[in-house]
Amino acid sequence: MKAWEGFKISIEALRLNRVRSALTMLGIIIGVMAVILLVAIGQGAKDYITKELRGLGTNLLIVTPGKTATKGGFHPPMSGTVRKLIYDDALAIKRRCSKVNDTAPVVMGTGKVKYFNLSRDAMILGVTPEFETVRNLHVEIGSFVKPEDVDLKNRVVVLGRKVKTELFGEANPLGKMVTISDARYRVIGIMEKKGMSLGFDIDDLVFIPVKSAQELFNIDSLIEIIVSVNRAEDLDKATEQIREVLIKRHNKKEDFTIISQEAMLSTMNTILNVMTSVLGGIAAISLIVGGIGIMNIMLVSVRERTREIGIRKAVGARNRDILAQFLMESIALSVAGGMIGIILGIGGALAFKYATEYIPAQVTVWSIVLAFGFSAGVGIFFGVYPARKASLLDPIQALRFE
Amino acid sequence: MIRMLDIRRSYCLGLTEVNALQGVSLEIGPHEFVAIMGPSGSGKSTLMNIIGFLDRPTAGAYFFEEQEVGRAGDDRLAELRNSRIGFVFQSFNLLLRYTALKNVELPMIYAGVAPRQRREAAAAALTEVGLADRMGHKPNEMSGGEQQRVAIARALVNRPAILLADEPTGNLDTQSGKEIIDLFIKLNNGGTTLIVITHNREVAEQSKRILHMRDGQLIREERQP
């Protein structure tokens, strides 16, 4: 018998039991769809984080207080400090490190921003003028924090877009006074609209001079110093220079951590890769369950068609012809299910992309190849046992079967 | 054409051993028309299954066209069934979801005949058994006599050396049964070797030779004039 004939016989049999075939395929469809969709979401998350980290500005190093063992990752705000980083550390880094372009010391806290009877809880960032260029965030109207504001601890504030709209609506807030935790601040600028970045809503931030912020929160330390470096190839050298300067200033102890964007990126990628494989693996288990469903139906089908097998053998079908017929049925089921699953998985990823703003699910070729190959493999693996059972039936007993 | 020497066949039914054939020896030449008669359980069908390569003897020698085939493998037997034997069963054994034409094509699929020649040969075989106008019908749209004719067309389509029929008229009314036997006689006159199992004396008397079986043995042979 030619392979094509066996294929035709299989397809005919599957079409005869349409509902059953469809339900059997459903297991594979769901499995393949889940693999593709979950891997796509994982990939999307990775792309998103890469983009966001790069969007922070180029060639950045972040100095945080305390020595952490990890090479990168997020630093929790207000982390317990061994010896605090202070404003003068930032000045020293800028002055003494030849590879460093600029430094931006940052203080962070929360507070209630009020204008008459309207108020909003916002994240308050104490910054210096350098923050605007280093972090690549810009004012739209008015001006950002100026050097003299920092030196004189001026009570001036630059509002994020959302804070401005909440407090002032469409009115022009420049020159107006807002209250932050009982102190009055003059509005000098509005930030341009930026949206979410790494879980922070940039538009919901409020910027004040760094020294004013230290006064406001009653602290003398910084939560981090952002350092910009001229060229990417200078990052390692700059890291070394910063370490030397700070160790000298901190009683010869390395009680701080310098993180590069690349280190953060690789840590995040590692985490997301693990997550993606775990999710993909769980989805793959559903593929195996789908395969068992195919085996189950094929066993029923072999039993139902015992007489047919007997007839085919009586007119000259060899064992391998019967094996091929039933094996092709299970492969056809799993491959068709796999293809439908791929289409639904891609569709689902597209739907996910439109439904969520932040994570553009990205379908990867390898997940399609893997899911399809795996589903075809499942069809063969779980199809062999029923097909073998069918092929080894004794023709006389098969013909007598009612 | 067929030569059997002391053929035995036993099998286990639960814990008891059943000796279905207890030393059958026979010879059947080309173009013969042989009827096998005997009560139920006499071993007729077992003998038929061994002659038709659906089963193997447990002991004895079976020469088919001068070759020993009693110990042949599954594939060799399948090939012999496909090319040398045509089966006609009491219960027709047609595939219900296929049309008459496709049922008749079935043996040629396993012979590797191309689709176009297959269809032509199947149509010719159906015409030969008088069903030229029923080719597109499925078995459950036909009478018993018509279904048996489809089965005969299927048995003939690969031009076998021997046509084996196990109670071919058992499920048919008298008139249809008579037509089937007439068809058999016509085929035998055309040169096909014919072996028919039957309970029916009238059917058996159409043959040239009647073999009587009892308890797994051939007990008597009648030659018809």
XYZ file of C-alpha atoms in Angstrom:
627
model
C 0.000 0.000 0.000
C 1.261 3.466 -0.800
C 1.620 6.016 2.001
C -0.777 8.360 0.269
C -3.535 5.679 0.314
C -3.058 5.164 4.039
C -3.290 8.894 4.569
C -6.546 9.087 2.587
C -8.079 6.219 4.545
C -7.114 7.918 7.823
C -8.578 11.271 6.856
C -11.819 9.597 5.763
C -12.110 7.849 9.104
C -11.479 11.076 10.996
C -14.063 12.963 8.960
C -16.618 10.298 9.708
C -16.302 11.028 13.433
C -16.046 14.789 13.205
C -17.082 15.682 16.731
C -14.903 13.044 18.282
C -11.913 14.060 16.179
C -12.404 17.712 17.100
C -12.659 16.962 20.813
C -9.585 14.772 20.675
C -7.663 17.503 18.919
C -8.764 20.029 21.525
C -6.210 18.707 24.016
C -3.385 19.255 21.550
C -4.818 22.577 20.406
C -4.881 23.914 23.959
C -1.405 22.581 24.708
C 0.221 24.076 21.619
C -1.655 27.330 22.068
C -0.528 27.575 25.684
C 3.109 26.925 24.802
C 3.157 29.559 22.072
C 1.172 32.129 24.011
C 3.119 31.795 27.258
C 6.479 31.852 25.520
C 5.302 34.883 23.540
C 4.312 36.698 26.727
C 7.641 35.823 28.330
C 9.483 37.100 25.280
C 7.342 40.231 25.260
C 8.164 40.903 28.900
C 11.850 40.495 28.108
C 11.692 42.869 25.168
C 9.761 45.343 27.258
C 12.262 45.338 30.098
C 15.199 45.584 27.728
C 13.601 48.553 26.037
C 12.754 50.235 29.318
C 16.199 49.738 30.784
C 17.781 51.165 27.672
C 15.278 54.023 27.821
C 16.647 55.081 31.189
C 19.429 56.812 29.317
C 22.583 55.446 27.796
C 25.726 54.261 29.555
C 24.450 54.580 33.096
C 25.856 53.256 36.335
C 23.828 53.305 39.513
C 25.508 53.538 42.890
C 23.407 52.316 45.801
C 24.336 52.146 49.466
C 25.112 48.780 51.044
C 27.064 45.899 49.565
C 24.868 43.357 47.868
C 26.113 40.049 46.647
C 24.122 40.049 43.451
C 25.532 41.640 40.373
C 22.440 43.497 39.356
C 18.705 43.717 39.641
C 16.416 46.133 41.323
C 17.385 47.901 44.476
C 14.512 48.323 46.860
C 13.905 51.943 47.762
C 14.998 52.816 51.316
C 17.213 49.776 51.557
C 18.987 49.393 54.868
C 22.276 51.217 54.607
C 25.572 50.313 56.096
C 27.087 53.690 55.583
C 24.973 56.175 53.807
C 25.708 57.727 50.467
C 25.676 61.462 50.774
C 25.437 64.427 48.453
C 29.186 65.096 48.651
C 29.860 61.535 47.407
C 28.119 62.481 44.192
C 30.192 65.670 43.870
C 33.406 63.758 44.558
C 32.618 61.143 41.915
C 32.005 63.841 39.359
C 35.157 65.764 40.255
C 37.615 62.889 40.638
C 36.608 60.309 38.055
C 37.872 61.192 34.584
C 35.567 58.763 32.763
C 32.426 60.037 34.480
C 30.385 62.545 32.560
C 27.830 63.542 35.148
C 26.281 62.411 38.400
C 22.720 62.726 39.644
C 22.132 62.131 43.352
C 18.589 61.008 44.124
C 16.438 61.089 47.241
C 13.061 59.449 47.202
C 10.009 59.509 49.421
C 6.274 59.842 49.376
C 4.134 62.728 50.424
C 0.799 64.411 50.001
C 0.820 67.204 47.452
C -1.989 69.704 48.060
C -3.380 72.653 46.184
C -6.302 74.245 48.029
C -8.741 71.425 48.686
C -7.266 69.031 46.087
C -4.532 66.632 47.054
C -2.671 63.655 45.677
C -0.268 61.149 47.165
C 2.796 61.180 44.984
C 6.292 59.808 44.856
C 8.634 62.706 45.589
C 12.100 62.690 44.053
C 14.856 64.936 45.329
C 17.095 65.686 42.345
C 19.748 67.980 40.927
C 19.673 69.677 37.486
C 21.784 66.817 36.101
C 18.907 64.420 36.619
C 17.120 65.812 33.590
C 19.911 64.917 31.153
C 21.175 61.784 32.846
C 17.734 60.211 33.115
C 16.552 61.629 29.807
C 13.368 63.145 31.249
C 12.448 66.637 30.200
C 10.255 69.541 31.255
C 7.590 70.673 28.867
C 6.656 74.027 30.354
C 8.741 76.178 32.690
C 12.104 74.933 33.913
C 13.599 71.994 35.769
C 15.359 72.258 39.151
C 18.248 74.767 38.775
C 21.698 74.663 40.463
C 20.881 77.562 42.788
C 17.674 75.824 43.869
C 19.805 72.945 45.152
C 22.394 75.113 46.835
C 19.839 77.433 48.476
C 17.430 74.592 49.337
C 14.735 76.487 47.467
C 11.205 75.238 47.901
C 10.409 74.786 44.245
C 8.680 71.875 42.578
C 8.385 70.387 39.105
C 5.176 68.403 38.664
C 4.589 65.245 36.682
C 1.795 65.381 34.140
C -0.736 63.391 36.132
C -0.116 65.308 39.363
C -0.555 68.580 37.507
C -3.848 67.489 35.963
C -5.165 66.185 39.279
C -4.409 69.415 41.123
C -4.849 72.100 38.483
C -6.888 70.575 35.691
C -6.341 72.654 32.587
C -5.181 75.744 34.474
C -1.605 76.985 34.280
C 0.141 76.071 37.543
C 3.413 77.932 36.972
C 4.158 80.200 39.911
C 1.344 78.723 42.030
C 2.086 77.453 45.521
C 1.425 73.828 46.454
C 1.776 72.275 49.895
C 3.924 69.201 50.418
C 3.750 67.901 53.992
C 3.050 71.328 55.510
C 5.743 73.159 53.559
C 4.828 75.382 50.645
C 6.546 74.941 47.283
C 6.395 77.095 44.198
C 5.646 75.306 40.919
C 8.400 76.066 38.378
C 7.795 73.447 35.691
C 5.709 70.639 34.269
C 7.282 67.405 32.971
C 6.408 66.136 29.527
C 4.141 63.111 29.343
C 6.140 59.900 29.615
C 3.920 57.076 30.903
C 5.016 53.982 32.780
C 8.638 52.985 33.128
C 9.652 49.840 34.996
C 6.577 49.919 37.177
C 6.884 53.624 37.975
C 4.396 56.059 36.581
C 6.742 58.856 35.539
C 3.769 61.173 35.187
C 2.887 60.636 38.832
C 6.238 61.899 40.149
C 7.065 65.212 41.781
C 10.587 66.645 41.595
C 12.137 68.992 44.165
C 15.774 69.994 44.781
C 17.726 67.221 46.433
C 18.668 69.218 49.526
C 15.089 70.402 49.977
C 14.020 66.786 49.855
C 16.542 65.785 52.510
C 15.141 68.541 54.679
C 11.583 67.462 53.941
C 12.211 63.811 54.816
C 14.631 64.744 57.561
C 17.533 62.652 56.259
C 21.051 63.386 55.114
C 21.539 60.415 52.837
C 20.717 59.529 49.224
C 18.931 56.503 47.931
C 21.151 56.308 44.862
C 23.547 58.188 42.672
C 22.998 57.848 38.958
C 26.251 58.197 37.029
C 26.474 58.761 33.320
C 29.590 57.709 31.449
C 30.769 59.176 28.157
C 31.245 56.005 26.193
C 30.106 52.406 26.600
C 33.664 51.112 26.523
C 34.514 53.332 29.525
C 31.909 51.694 31.787
C 34.330 49.239 33.374
C 36.990 51.861 33.939
C 34.452 54.313 35.352
C 33.162 51.621 37.733
C 36.725 51.112 38.952
C 37.294 54.846 39.424
C 34.045 55.287 41.350
C 34.930 52.356 43.584
C 38.354 53.863 44.411
C 36.929 57.295 45.180
C 34.113 55.964 47.384
C 36.294 53.483 49.277
C 38.644 56.318 50.146
C 35.714 58.426 51.349
C 34.086 55.567 53.277
C 36.890 54.617 55.669
C 38.357 52.090 53.218
C 35.226 49.984 53.235
C 33.302 48.941 50.162
C 29.837 49.487 51.592
C 28.103 50.379 48.344
C 27.152 48.662 45.125
C 27.708 49.820 41.592
C 25.261 48.366 39.119
C 25.460 48.783 35.373
C 22.496 48.716 33.052
C 23.943 45.636 31.381
C 24.143 43.813 34.697
C 20.539 44.685 35.475
C 19.542 43.576 32.009
C 21.279 40.234 32.254
C 19.797 39.555 35.701
C 16.320 40.379 34.476
C 16.843 38.254 31.387
C 17.932 35.333 33.508
C 14.845 35.627 35.695
C 12.530 35.978 32.706
C 14.147 33.083 30.865
C 13.580 30.839 33.852
C 9.997 32.064 34.107
C 9.387 31.477 30.413
C 10.776 27.958 30.551
C 8.709 27.122 33.628
C 5.518 28.380 31.990
C 6.395 26.674 28.707
C 7.093 23.468 30.601
C 3.727 23.545 32.325
C 2.075 24.097 28.964
C 4.061 21.173 27.571
C 2.565 18.942 30.245
C -0.876 19.751 28.859
C 0.433 18.559 25.498
C 1.254 15.204 27.034
C -2.227 15.049 28.546
C -3.586 15.795 25.078
C -1.482 12.951 23.730
C -2.977 10.550 26.244
C -6.397 11.720 25.046
C -5.410 10.743 21.517
C -4.229 7.337 22.679
C -7.487 6.818 24.537
C -9.605 7.620 21.498
C -7.425 5.552 19.215
C -7.839 2.544 21.502
C -11.610 2.983 21.376
C -11.414 3.405 17.626
C -9.368 0.236 17.167
C -11.893 -1.720 19.223
C -14.833 -0.265 17.320
C -13.247 -1.065 14.011
C -12.006 -4.540 14.839
C -14.216 -6.012 12.152
C -13.010 -3.495 9.604
C -9.444 -4.491 10.453
C -10.419 -8.138 9.917
C -11.968 -7.351 6.529
C -8.928 -5.368 5.438
C -6.622 -8.185 6.488
C -8.785 -10.773 4.699
C -8.428 -8.899 1.409
C -4.664 -8.631 1.819
C -3.698 -5.771 4.137
C -0.359 -6.524 5.779
C 0.240 -5.775 9.434
C 2.220 -2.692 8.525
C -0.621 -1.381 6.338
C -2.961 -1.489 9.335
C -0.246 0.008 11.558
C 0.260 2.848 9.088
C -3.480 3.504 8.826
C -3.996 3.947 12.554
C -0.682 5.671 13.178
C -1.498 8.178 10.485
C -4.830 8.852 12.126
C -3.212 9.801 15.409
C -0.504 11.811 13.669
C -3.115 13.608 11.574
C -5.058 14.424 14.743
C -2.032 15.797 16.558
C -0.568 17.640 13.587
C -3.906 19.242 12.692
C -4.385 20.087 16.360
C -0.874 21.504 16.416
C -1.516 23.722 13.428
C -4.795 25.031 14.819
C -3.021 25.572 18.139
C -0.298 27.588 16.420
C -2.859 29.788 14.701
C -4.772 30.331 17.951
C -1.535 30.895 19.852
C -0.414 33.601 17.429
C -3.916 35.096 17.484
C -3.907 35.033 21.272
C -0.522 36.733 21.378
C -1.784 39.473 19.065
C -4.922 39.898 21.180
C -2.746 40.095 24.288
C -0.618 42.747 22.614
C -3.643 44.925 21.981
C -5.290 44.230 25.321
C -2.304 45.149 27.471
C -0.418 48.317 26.928
C 2.815 47.344 28.572
C 3.728 43.836 27.486
C 3.756 43.349 23.730
C 3.650 39.550 23.483
C 6.199 38.461 20.920
C 5.689 35.146 19.101
C 9.018 33.405 18.667
C 9.830 31.034 15.837
C 11.498 28.532 18.132
C 8.346 28.176 20.243
C 6.317 27.409 17.107
C 8.851 24.852 15.894
C 9.078 23.323 19.360
C 5.317 23.157 19.929
C 4.672 21.714 16.492
C 7.470 19.175 16.692
C 6.388 18.196 20.158
C 2.749 17.725 19.148
C 3.731 15.602 16.151
C 5.985 13.586 18.454
C 3.126 13.139 20.895
C 0.928 11.859 18.055
C 3.518 9.275 17.052
C 4.395 8.252 20.593
C 0.835 7.817 21.789
C -0.359 6.479 18.445
C 2.087 3.597 18.252
C 0.518 1.484 20.987
C -3.074 1.476 19.627
C -1.853 1.119 16.034
C 0.368 -1.810 16.966
C -2.510 -3.398 18.794
C -4.643 -3.054 15.670
C -1.966 -4.411 13.361
C -1.413 -7.535 15.447
C -5.093 -8.528 15.605
C -5.781 -12.045 14.460
C -7.826 -11.779 11.235
C -10.221 -14.615 12.103
C -11.055 -13.258 15.542
C -11.321 -9.747 14.117
C -13.810 -10.953 11.493
C -15.916 -12.686 14.131
C -15.975 -9.596 16.372
C -19.424 -8.100 16.764
C -3.115 -26.491 -6.926
C -3.849 -27.288 -3.280
C -2.281 -30.257 -1.563
C -2.739 -30.869 2.147
C -1.076 -33.617 4.140
C -2.319 -34.549 7.601
C -3.294 -30.979 8.514
C -4.053 -30.471 12.205
C -5.253 -27.395 13.999
C -5.791 -27.108 17.716
C -6.343 -24.089 19.867
C -7.057 -23.304 23.474
C -10.512 -22.265 24.472
C -10.124 -21.212 28.061
C -8.437 -24.193 29.716
C -9.575 -26.871 27.296
C -7.724 -27.707 24.114
C -9.944 -27.938 21.069
C -8.792 -30.067 18.151
C -10.618 -28.425 15.286
C -8.812 -30.393 12.583
C -7.463 -33.842 13.292
C -5.454 -34.840 10.259
C -7.022 -33.658 7.025
C -5.434 -34.614 3.735
C -6.868 -33.453 0.435
C -5.997 -32.348 -3.040
C -7.842 -29.825 -5.185
C -6.880 -29.155 -8.786
C -7.342 -26.094 -10.957
C -10.848 -25.199 -12.231
C -12.530 -27.549 -9.750
C -15.805 -26.739 -8.000
C -15.713 -28.350 -4.566
C -18.391 -28.210 -1.842
C -17.582 -28.928 1.794
C -20.451 -30.122 3.991
C -20.751 -31.122 7.601
C -22.507 -30.274 10.864
C -21.539 -27.215 12.931
C -18.263 -27.721 14.754
C -17.017 -30.251 12.242
C -14.066 -28.044 11.311
C -15.295 -26.793 7.928
C -14.569 -23.140 8.636
C -11.189 -23.886 10.215
C -10.236 -25.822 7.096
C -11.468 -22.952 4.931
C -9.445 -20.400 6.961
C -6.281 -22.481 6.528
C -6.869 -22.939 2.800
C -7.417 -19.153 2.528
C -4.276 -18.230 4.558
C -6.257 -16.555 7.334
C -4.916 -19.203 9.709
C -1.946 -21.574 9.973
C -2.044 -25.308 10.713
C -0.464 -26.429 13.998
C 0.864 -29.519 12.243
C 0.959 -30.992 8.758
C 2.075 -29.727 5.385
C 0.190 -27.372 3.073
C 1.430 -26.976 -0.493
C -0.115 -24.161 -2.452
C 0.877 -24.016 -6.118
C 3.733 -26.417 -5.306
C 5.071 -24.272 -2.452
C 4.973 -25.142 1.244
C 3.087 -22.295 2.914
C 2.131 -23.822 6.285
C 4.900 -21.904 8.089
C 4.895 -18.697 6.033
C 5.102 -15.316 7.787
C 2.248 -12.815 8.214
C 3.346 -10.664 5.293
C 3.639 -13.606 2.914
C 0.173 -14.818 3.923
C -1.281 -11.332 3.474
C 0.226 -11.197 -0.008
C -1.227 -14.607 -0.865
C -4.672 -13.581 0.415
C -4.420 -10.441 -1.638
C -3.332 -11.912 -4.941
C -4.347 -15.603 -4.950
C -7.527 -15.850 -2.856
C -10.954 -14.290 -3.004
C -13.191 -14.627 0.058
C -16.982 -14.571 0.163
C -18.476 -14.651 3.669
C -21.916 -15.524 4.963
C -22.259 -12.040 6.498
C -20.867 -10.250 3.389
C -18.243 -8.342 5.435
C -18.432 -5.149 3.445
C -17.226 -1.807 4.835
C -20.509 -0.001 5.499
C -19.199 3.519 5.066
C -17.854 2.851 1.581
C -19.813 2.642 -1.668
C -19.950 -0.620 -3.602
C -17.266 0.681 -5.930
C -14.896 1.573 -3.086
C -15.504 -1.772 -1.395
C -14.475 -3.553 -4.561
C -11.412 -1.317 -4.884
C -10.175 -2.329 -1.425
C -8.028 -5.377 -2.373
C -6.388 -3.367 -5.153
C -5.353 -0.642 -2.688
C -3.245 -3.238 -0.907
C -1.973 -4.575 -4.238
C -0.671 -1.088 -5.040
C -2.837 -0.510 -8.128
C -3.110 3.129 -9.251
C -6.444 4.861 -8.446
C -7.583 5.172 -12.041
C -7.019 1.526 -12.988
C -8.540 0.580 -9.669
C -11.775 2.314 -10.449
C -11.937 0.811 -13.926
C -11.265 -2.711 -12.681
C -13.800 -2.343 -9.841
C -16.444 -1.080 -12.256
C -15.738 -4.006 -14.588
C -16.035 -6.516 -11.718
C -19.326 -5.001 -10.559
C -20.642 -5.155 -14.122
C -19.613 -8.792 -14.285
C -21.772 -9.621 -11.235
C -24.681 -7.606 -12.649
C -24.452 -4.474 -10.491
C -23.438 -1.949 -13.145
C -26.171 0.425 -11.986
C -25.561 0.109 -8.218
C -21.904 1.152 -7.988
C -22.474 4.386 -6.030
C -24.678 2.759 -3.373
C -23.570 1.906 0.123
C -24.157 -1.626 1.471
C -27.116 -0.642 3.673
C -28.890 0.733 0.606
C -28.799 -2.686 -1.061
C -30.549 -6.015 -0.655
C -28.717 -9.010 0.796
C -28.325 -10.568 -2.636
C -26.855 -7.355 -4.011
C -24.468 -7.050 -1.071
C -23.254 -10.590 -1.646
C -22.652 -9.780 -5.303
C -20.533 -6.786 -4.229
C -18.571 -9.172 -1.983
C -18.100 -11.546 -4.931
C -16.936 -8.686 -7.150
C -14.451 -7.732 -4.429
C -13.255 -11.356 -4.215
C -12.756 -11.506 -7.993
C -11.200 -8.166 -8.689
C -7.550 -9.173 -8.163
C -8.061 -12.212 -10.438
C -7.442 -14.823 -7.702
C -6.598 -18.474 -8.297
C -9.291 -19.653 -5.893
C -12.639 -18.318 -4.755
C -13.514 -19.411 -1.211
C -17.106 -19.053 -0.038
C -18.215 -19.784 3.528
C -22.013 -20.303 3.586
C -22.476 -17.680 0.848
C -26.254 -18.208 0.688
C -26.788 -18.616 4.437
C -28.163 -15.123 4.925
C -30.122 -14.934 1.688
C -33.633 -15.827 0.592
C -34.018 -18.760 -1.787
C -34.250 -16.687 -4.944
C -31.197 -14.554 -4.171
C -29.307 -17.670 -3.067
C -30.088 -19.346 -6.368
C -28.849 -16.317 -8.295
C -25.604 -16.313 -6.319
C -25.041 -20.006 -7.026
C -25.758 -19.404 -10.718
C -23.145 -16.687 -10.655
C -20.667 -19.073 -9.041
C -21.324 -21.695 -11.712
C -20.789 -19.102 -14.391
C -17.474 -18.050 -12.814
C -16.372 -21.684 -12.464
C -17.172 -22.306 -16.104
C -14.978 -19.289 -16.843
C -12.038 -21.082 -15.159
C -12.135 -19.947 -11.493
C -11.448 -22.645 -8.915
C -14.308 -22.644 -6.420
C -14.556 -24.030 -2.885
C -17.894 -23.559 -1.134
C -18.859 -24.455 2.425
C -22.552 -25.097 2.779
C -25.262 -26.722 4.830
C -27.540 -26.750 1.867
C -27.693 -30.013 -0.078
C -29.133 -28.282 -3.162
C -26.197 -25.864 -3.258
C -23.687 -28.678 -2.769
C -25.226 -30.712 -5.593
C -24.276 -27.987 -8.061
C -20.600 -28.892 -7.482
C -18.611 -31.693 -9.051
C -17.258 -32.960 -5.762
C -18.650 -32.935 -2.214
C -16.362 -33.385 0.814
C -18.102 -34.444 4.043
C -16.516 -33.528 7.358
C -17.157 -34.615 10.911
C -15.175 -34.032 14.112
C -12.256 -32.425 12.327
C -11.828 -35.131 9.751
C -12.834 -35.759 6.137
C -15.093 -38.802 6.329
C -16.479 -39.192 2.845
C -16.199 -37.854 -0.663
C -18.955 -37.811 -3.296
C -18.208 -37.315 -6.968
C -20.997 -35.792 -8.989
C -21.526 -36.875 -12.559
